[in-house]
Structures are given as structure tokens and as C-alpha cells.
CSV table of N, CA and C in Angstrom, one decimal:
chain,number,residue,atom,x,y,z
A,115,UNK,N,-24.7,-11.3,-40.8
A,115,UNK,CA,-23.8,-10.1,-40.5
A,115,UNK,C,-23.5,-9.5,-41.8
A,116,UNK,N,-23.3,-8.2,-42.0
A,116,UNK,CA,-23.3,-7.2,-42.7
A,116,UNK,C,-22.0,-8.1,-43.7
A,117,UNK,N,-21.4,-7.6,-44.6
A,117,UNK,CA,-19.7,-7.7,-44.9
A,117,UNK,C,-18.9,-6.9,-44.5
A,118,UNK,N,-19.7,-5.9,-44.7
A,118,UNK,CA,-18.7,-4.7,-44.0
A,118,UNK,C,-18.0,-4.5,-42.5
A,119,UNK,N,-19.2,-5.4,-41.5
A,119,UNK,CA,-19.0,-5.4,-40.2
A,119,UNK,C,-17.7,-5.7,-39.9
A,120,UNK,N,-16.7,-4.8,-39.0
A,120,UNK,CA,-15.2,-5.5,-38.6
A,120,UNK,C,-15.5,-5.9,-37.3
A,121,UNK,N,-14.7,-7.0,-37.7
A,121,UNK,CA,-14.7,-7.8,-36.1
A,121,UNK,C,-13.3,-7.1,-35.1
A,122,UNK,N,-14.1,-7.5,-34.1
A,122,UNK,CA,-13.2,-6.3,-33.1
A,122,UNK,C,-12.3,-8.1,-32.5
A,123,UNK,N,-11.2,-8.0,-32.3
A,123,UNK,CA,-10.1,-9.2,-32.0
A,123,UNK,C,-10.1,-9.2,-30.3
A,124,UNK,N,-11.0,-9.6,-29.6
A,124,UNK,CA,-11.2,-10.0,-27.7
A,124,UNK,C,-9.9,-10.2,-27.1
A,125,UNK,N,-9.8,-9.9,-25.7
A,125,UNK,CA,-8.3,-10.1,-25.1
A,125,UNK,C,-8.3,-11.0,-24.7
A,126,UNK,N,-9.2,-12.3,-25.0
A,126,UNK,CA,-9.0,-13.4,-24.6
A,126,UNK,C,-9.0,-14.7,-25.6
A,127,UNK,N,-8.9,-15.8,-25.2
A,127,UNK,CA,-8.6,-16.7,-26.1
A,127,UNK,C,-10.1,-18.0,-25.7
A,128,UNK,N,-10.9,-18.3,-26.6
A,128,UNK,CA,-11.8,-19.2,-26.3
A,128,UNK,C,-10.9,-21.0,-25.5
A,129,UNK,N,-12.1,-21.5,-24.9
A,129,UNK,CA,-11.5,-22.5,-24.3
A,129,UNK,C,-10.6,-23.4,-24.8
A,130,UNK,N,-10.9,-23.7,-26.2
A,130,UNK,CA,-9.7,-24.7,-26.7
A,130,UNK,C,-9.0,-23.6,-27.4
A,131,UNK,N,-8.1,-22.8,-26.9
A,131,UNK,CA,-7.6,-21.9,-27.1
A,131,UNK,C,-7.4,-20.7,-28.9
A,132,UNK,N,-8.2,-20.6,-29.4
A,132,UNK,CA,-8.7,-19.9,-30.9
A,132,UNK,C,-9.0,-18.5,-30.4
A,133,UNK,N,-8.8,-17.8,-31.0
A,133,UNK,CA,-9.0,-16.0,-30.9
A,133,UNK,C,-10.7,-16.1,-31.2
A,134,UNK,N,-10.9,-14.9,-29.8
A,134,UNK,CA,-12.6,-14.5,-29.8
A,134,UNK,C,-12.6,-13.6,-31.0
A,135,UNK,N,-13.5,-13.1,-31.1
A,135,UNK,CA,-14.1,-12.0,-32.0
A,135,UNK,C,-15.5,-11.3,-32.0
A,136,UNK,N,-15.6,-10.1,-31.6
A,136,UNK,CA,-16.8,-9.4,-31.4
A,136,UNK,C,-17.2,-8.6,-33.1
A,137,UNK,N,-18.5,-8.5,-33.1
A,137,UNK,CA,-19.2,-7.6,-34.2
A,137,UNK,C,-19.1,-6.2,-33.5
A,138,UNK,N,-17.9,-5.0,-34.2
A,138,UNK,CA,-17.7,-3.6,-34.2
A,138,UNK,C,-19.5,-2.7,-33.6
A,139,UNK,N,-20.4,-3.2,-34.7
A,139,UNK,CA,-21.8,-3.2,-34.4
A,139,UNK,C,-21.8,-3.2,-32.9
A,140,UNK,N,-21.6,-4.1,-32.1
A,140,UNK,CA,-21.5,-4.0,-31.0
A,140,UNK,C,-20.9,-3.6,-29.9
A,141,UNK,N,-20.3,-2.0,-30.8
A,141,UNK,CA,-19.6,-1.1,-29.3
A,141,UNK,C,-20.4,-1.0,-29.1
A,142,UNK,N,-19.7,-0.8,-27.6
A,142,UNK,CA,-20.6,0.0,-26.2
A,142,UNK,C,-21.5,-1.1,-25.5
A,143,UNK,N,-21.9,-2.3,-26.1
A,143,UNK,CA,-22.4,-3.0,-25.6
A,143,UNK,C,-21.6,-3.5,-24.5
A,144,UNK,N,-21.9,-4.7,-23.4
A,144,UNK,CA,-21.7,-5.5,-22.6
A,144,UNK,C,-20.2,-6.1,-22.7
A,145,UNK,N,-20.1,-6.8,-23.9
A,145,UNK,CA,-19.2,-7.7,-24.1
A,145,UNK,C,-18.0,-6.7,-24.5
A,146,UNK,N,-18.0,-5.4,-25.0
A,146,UNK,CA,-17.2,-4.3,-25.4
A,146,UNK,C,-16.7,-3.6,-24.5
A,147,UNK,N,-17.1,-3.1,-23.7
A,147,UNK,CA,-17.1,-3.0,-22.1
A,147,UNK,C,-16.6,-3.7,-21.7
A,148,UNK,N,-16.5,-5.0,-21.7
A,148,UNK,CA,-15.8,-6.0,-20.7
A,148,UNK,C,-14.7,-6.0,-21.4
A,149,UNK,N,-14.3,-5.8,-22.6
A,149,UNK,CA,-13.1,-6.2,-23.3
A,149,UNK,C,-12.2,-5.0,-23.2
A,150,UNK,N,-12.8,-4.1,-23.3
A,150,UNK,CA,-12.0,-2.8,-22.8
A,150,UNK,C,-11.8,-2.8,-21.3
A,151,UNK,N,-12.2,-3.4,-20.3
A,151,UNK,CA,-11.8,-3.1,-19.0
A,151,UNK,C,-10.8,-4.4,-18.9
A,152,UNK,N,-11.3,-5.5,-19.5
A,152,UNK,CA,-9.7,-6.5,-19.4
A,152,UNK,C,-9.0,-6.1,-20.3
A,153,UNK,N,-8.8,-5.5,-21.2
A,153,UNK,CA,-7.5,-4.6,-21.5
A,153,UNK,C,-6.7,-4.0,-21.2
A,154,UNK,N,-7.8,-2.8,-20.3
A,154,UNK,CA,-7.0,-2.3,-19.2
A,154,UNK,C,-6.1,-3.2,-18.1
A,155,UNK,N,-7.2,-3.9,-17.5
A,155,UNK,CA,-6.3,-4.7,-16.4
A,155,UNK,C,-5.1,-5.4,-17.2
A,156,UNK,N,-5.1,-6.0,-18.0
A,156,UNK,CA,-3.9,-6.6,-18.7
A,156,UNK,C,-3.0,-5.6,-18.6
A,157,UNK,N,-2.9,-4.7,-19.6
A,157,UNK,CA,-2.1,-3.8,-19.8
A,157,UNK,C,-1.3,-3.1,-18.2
A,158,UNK,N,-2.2,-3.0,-17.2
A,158,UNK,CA,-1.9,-2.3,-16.2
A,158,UNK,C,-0.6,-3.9,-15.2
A,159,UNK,N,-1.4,-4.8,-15.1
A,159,UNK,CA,-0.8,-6.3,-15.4
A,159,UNK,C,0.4,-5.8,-15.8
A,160,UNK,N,0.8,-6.3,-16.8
A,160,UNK,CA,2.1,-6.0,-17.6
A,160,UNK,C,2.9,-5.5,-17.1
A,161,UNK,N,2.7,-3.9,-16.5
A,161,UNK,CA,3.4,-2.9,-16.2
A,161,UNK,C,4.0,-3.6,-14.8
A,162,UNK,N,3.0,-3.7,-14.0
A,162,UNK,CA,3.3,-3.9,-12.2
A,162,UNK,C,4.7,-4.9,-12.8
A,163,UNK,N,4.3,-6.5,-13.4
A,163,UNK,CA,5.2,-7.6,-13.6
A,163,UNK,C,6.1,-7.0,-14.5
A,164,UNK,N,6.7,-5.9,-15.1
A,164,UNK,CA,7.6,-5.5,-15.8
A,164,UNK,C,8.7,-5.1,-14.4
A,165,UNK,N,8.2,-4.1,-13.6
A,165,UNK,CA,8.4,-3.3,-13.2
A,165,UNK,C,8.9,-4.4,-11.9
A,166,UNK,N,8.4,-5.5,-11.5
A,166,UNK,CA,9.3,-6.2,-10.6
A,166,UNK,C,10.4,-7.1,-11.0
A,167,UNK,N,10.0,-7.4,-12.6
A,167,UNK,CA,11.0,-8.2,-12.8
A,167,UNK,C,12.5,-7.0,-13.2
A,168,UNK,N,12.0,-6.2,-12.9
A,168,UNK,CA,13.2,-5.0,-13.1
A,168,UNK,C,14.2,-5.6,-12.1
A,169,UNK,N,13.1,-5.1,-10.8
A,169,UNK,CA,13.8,-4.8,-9.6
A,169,UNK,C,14.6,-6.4,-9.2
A,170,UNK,N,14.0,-7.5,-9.8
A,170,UNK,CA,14.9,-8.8,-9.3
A,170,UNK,C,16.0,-9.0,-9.9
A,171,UNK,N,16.1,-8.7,-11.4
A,171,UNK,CA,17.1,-8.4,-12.2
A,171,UNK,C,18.1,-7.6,-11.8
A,172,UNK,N,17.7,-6.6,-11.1
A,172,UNK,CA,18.8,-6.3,-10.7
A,172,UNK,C,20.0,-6.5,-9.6
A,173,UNK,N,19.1,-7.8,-8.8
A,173,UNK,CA,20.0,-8.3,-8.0
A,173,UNK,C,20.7,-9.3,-8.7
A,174,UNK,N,21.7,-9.1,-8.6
A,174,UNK,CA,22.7,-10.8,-9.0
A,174,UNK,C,22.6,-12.0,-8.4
A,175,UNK,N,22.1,-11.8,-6.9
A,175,UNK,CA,21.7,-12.8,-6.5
A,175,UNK,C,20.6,-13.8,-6.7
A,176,UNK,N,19.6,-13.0,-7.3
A,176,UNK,CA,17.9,-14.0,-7.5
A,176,UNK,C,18.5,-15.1,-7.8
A,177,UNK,N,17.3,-15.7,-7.0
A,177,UNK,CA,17.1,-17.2,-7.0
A,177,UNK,C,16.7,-17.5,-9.0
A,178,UNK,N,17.3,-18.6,-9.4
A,178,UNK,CA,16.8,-19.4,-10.6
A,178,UNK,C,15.0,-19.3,-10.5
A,179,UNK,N,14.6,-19.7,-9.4
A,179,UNK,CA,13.2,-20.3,-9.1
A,179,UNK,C,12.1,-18.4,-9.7
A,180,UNK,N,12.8,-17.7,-9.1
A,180,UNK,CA,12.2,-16.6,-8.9
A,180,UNK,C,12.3,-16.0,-10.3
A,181,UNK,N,13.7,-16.1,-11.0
A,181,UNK,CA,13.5,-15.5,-12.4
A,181,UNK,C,13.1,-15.9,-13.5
A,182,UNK,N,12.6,-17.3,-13.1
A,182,UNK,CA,12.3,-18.3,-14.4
A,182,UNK,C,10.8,-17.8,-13.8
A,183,UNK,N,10.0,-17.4,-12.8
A,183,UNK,CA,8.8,-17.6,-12.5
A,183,UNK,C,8.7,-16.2,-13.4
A,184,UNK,N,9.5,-15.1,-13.0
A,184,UNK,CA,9.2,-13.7,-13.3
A,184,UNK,C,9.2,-13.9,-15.3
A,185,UNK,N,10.0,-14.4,-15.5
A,185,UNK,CA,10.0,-14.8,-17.0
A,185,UNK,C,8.8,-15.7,-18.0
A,186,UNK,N,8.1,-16.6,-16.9
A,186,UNK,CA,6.9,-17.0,-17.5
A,186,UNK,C,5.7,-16.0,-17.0
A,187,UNK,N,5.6,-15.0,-16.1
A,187,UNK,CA,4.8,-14.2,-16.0
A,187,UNK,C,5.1,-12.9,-16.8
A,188,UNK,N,6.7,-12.7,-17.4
A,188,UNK,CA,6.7,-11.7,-18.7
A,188,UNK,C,5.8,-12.0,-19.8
A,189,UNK,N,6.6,-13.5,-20.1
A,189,UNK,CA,5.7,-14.2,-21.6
A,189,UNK,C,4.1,-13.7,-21.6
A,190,UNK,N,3.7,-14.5,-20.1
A,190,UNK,CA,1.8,-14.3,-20.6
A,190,UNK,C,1.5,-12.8,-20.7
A,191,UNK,N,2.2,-11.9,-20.2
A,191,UNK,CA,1.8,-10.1,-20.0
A,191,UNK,C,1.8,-9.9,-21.9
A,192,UNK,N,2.7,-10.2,-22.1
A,192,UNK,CA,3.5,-10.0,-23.0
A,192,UNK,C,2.8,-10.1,-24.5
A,193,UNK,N,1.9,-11.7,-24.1
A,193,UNK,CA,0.9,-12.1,-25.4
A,193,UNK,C,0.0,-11.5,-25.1
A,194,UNK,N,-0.6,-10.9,-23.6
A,194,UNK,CA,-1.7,-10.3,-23.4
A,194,UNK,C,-1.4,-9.2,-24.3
A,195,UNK,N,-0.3,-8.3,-24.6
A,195,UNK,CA,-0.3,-6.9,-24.6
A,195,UNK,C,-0.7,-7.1,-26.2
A,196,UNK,N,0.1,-8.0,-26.5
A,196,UNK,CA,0.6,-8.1,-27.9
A,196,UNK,C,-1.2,-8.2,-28.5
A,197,UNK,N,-1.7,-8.8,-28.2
A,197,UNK,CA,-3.2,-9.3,-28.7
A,197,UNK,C,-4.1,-8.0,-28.5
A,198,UNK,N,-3.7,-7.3,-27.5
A,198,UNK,CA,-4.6,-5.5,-27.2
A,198,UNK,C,-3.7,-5.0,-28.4
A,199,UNK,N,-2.5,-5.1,-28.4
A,199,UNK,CA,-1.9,-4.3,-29.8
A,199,UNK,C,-2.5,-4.3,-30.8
A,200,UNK,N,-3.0,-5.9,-31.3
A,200,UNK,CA,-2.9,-6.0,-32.5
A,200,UNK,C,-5.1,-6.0,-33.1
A,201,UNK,N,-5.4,-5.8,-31.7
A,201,UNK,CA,-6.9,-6.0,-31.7
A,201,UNK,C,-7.2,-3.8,-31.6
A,202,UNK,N,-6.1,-3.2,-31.1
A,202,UNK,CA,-6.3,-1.5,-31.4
A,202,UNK,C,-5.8,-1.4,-32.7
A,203,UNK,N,-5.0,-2.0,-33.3
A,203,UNK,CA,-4.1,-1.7,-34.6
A,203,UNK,C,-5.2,-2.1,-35.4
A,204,UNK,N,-5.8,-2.7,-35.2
A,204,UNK,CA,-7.0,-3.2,-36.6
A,204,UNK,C,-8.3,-2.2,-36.1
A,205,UNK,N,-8.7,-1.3,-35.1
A,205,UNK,CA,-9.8,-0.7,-35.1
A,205,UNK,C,-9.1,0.5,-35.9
A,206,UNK,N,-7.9,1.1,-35.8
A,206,UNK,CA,-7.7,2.5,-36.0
A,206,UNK,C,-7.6,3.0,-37.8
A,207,UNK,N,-8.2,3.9,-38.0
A,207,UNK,CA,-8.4,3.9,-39.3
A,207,UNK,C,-7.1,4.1,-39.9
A,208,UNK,N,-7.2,3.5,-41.1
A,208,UNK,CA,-6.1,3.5,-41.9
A,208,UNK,C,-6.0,4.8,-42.8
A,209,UNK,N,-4.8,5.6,-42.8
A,209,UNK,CA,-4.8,6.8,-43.8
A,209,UNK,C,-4.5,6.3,-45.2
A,210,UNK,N,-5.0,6.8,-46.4
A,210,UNK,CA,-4.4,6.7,-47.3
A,210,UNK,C,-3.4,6.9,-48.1
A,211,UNK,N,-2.5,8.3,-47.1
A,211,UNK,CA,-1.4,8.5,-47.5
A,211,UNK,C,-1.1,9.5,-46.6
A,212,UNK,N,-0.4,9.5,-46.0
A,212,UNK,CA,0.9,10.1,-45.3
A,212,UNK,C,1.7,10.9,-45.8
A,213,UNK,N,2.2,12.2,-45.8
A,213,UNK,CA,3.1,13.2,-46.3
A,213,UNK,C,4.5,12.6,-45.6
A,214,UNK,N,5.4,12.3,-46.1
A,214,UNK,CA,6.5,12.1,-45.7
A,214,UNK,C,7.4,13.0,-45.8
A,215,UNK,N,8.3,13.6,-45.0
A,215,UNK,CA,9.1,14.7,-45.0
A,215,UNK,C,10.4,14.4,-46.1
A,216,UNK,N,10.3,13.5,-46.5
A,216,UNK,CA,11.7,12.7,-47.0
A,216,UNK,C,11.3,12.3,-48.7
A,217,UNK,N,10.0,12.9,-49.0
A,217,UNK,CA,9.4,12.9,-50.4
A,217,UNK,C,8.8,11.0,-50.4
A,218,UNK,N,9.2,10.3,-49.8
A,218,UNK,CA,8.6,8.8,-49.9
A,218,UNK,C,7.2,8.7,-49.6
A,219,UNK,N,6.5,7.8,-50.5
A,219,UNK,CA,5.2,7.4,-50.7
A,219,UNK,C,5.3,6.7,-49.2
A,220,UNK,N,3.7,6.7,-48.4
A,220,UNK,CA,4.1,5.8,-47.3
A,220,UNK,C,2.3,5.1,-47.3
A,221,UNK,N,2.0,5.1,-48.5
A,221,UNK,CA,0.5,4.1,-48.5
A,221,UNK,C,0.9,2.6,-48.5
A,222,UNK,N,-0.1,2.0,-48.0
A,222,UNK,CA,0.0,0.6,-47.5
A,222,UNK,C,0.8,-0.1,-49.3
A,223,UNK,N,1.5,-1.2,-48.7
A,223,UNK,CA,2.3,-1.7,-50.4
A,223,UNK,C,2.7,-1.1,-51.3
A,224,UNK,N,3.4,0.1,-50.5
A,224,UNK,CA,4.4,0.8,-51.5
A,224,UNK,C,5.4,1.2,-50.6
């Protein structure tokens, strides 16, 4: 593999649980495709289980059973999202400097 090749960070986690990693080289292929459509589905995930644990929250009455369940289905949404975050945060090119309206430098380590 090149050095230069970036590895693209997968929305999933290998069996004994370690972060996947695709070769960038390999957009648009198969495995890139798949990783973009479970990202979608995660992401879309997230939202539905956001959006009910709204609605149980808002009763005073929910059951313990029901909000502790909705609470470990926030967590997993939650690491899913965080892992599409941080797997788009590393494709998107980095600027070398940003104009700040406030005269502050805003390049990486300064």
C-alpha cells in the first residue's frame, strides 16, 4: 500500500471488537458502498430511537424497564454516529487557514 493511501475508518467494528479500515483507493468500490449505506441506516437509526425516546421521556410515568432499554439503544446509536463522525471528519480536507473575523489564526496547533 502506497503511504500516502488514507484509510477510510468502517461503521463497524471487526469480530473481536477493533476498528475496520478500508484503502481510500478503494472508493466506489463494494465494500465503500456498503459502508456508506450502513451509515446511512445508522444515522437514520439514531434519529427514529432519538425521536422515541423523546416521546417516553416525556411521560412521567414510563416504566424503569422501558427507559433503561431506550437508554442502551441511545448508547449503541450514539457510538454508531460518533464512529460515521469521526470516520467523515478524517475524509474532509483540511484547510490551511481559515480567515477569522476576530483577526485569530485558526490553523491546526495554533
Amino acid at each position: 500500500m502506497d503511504p500516502r493511501t488514507t484509510l477510510r475508518l468502517l461503521p463497524w467494528l471487526s469480530p473481536d471488537g477493533k476498528p475496520c479500515f478500508l484503502a481510500e483507493a478503494a472508493e466506489g468500490g463494494y465494500l465503500s458502498r456498503l459502508a456508506d449505506e450502513t451509515e446511512a441506516r445508522q444515522l437514520a437509526e439514531g434519529l427514529d430511537v432519538l425521536v422515541r425516546a423523546r416521546r417516553l421521556l416525556e411521560d412521567p410515568l414510563s416504566p424503569n424497564v422501558e427507559v433503561r432499554y431506550t437508554v442502551i439503544r441511545l448508547s449503541e446509536c450514539l457510538a454508531d454516529v460518533l464512529r460515521v463522525a469521526e470516520s467523515r471528519g478524517h475524509r474532509v480536507p483540511r484547510a490551511h487557514a481559515v480567515d477569522d473575523p476576530r483577526g485569530r489564526s485558526t490553523r491546526p496547533g495554533q
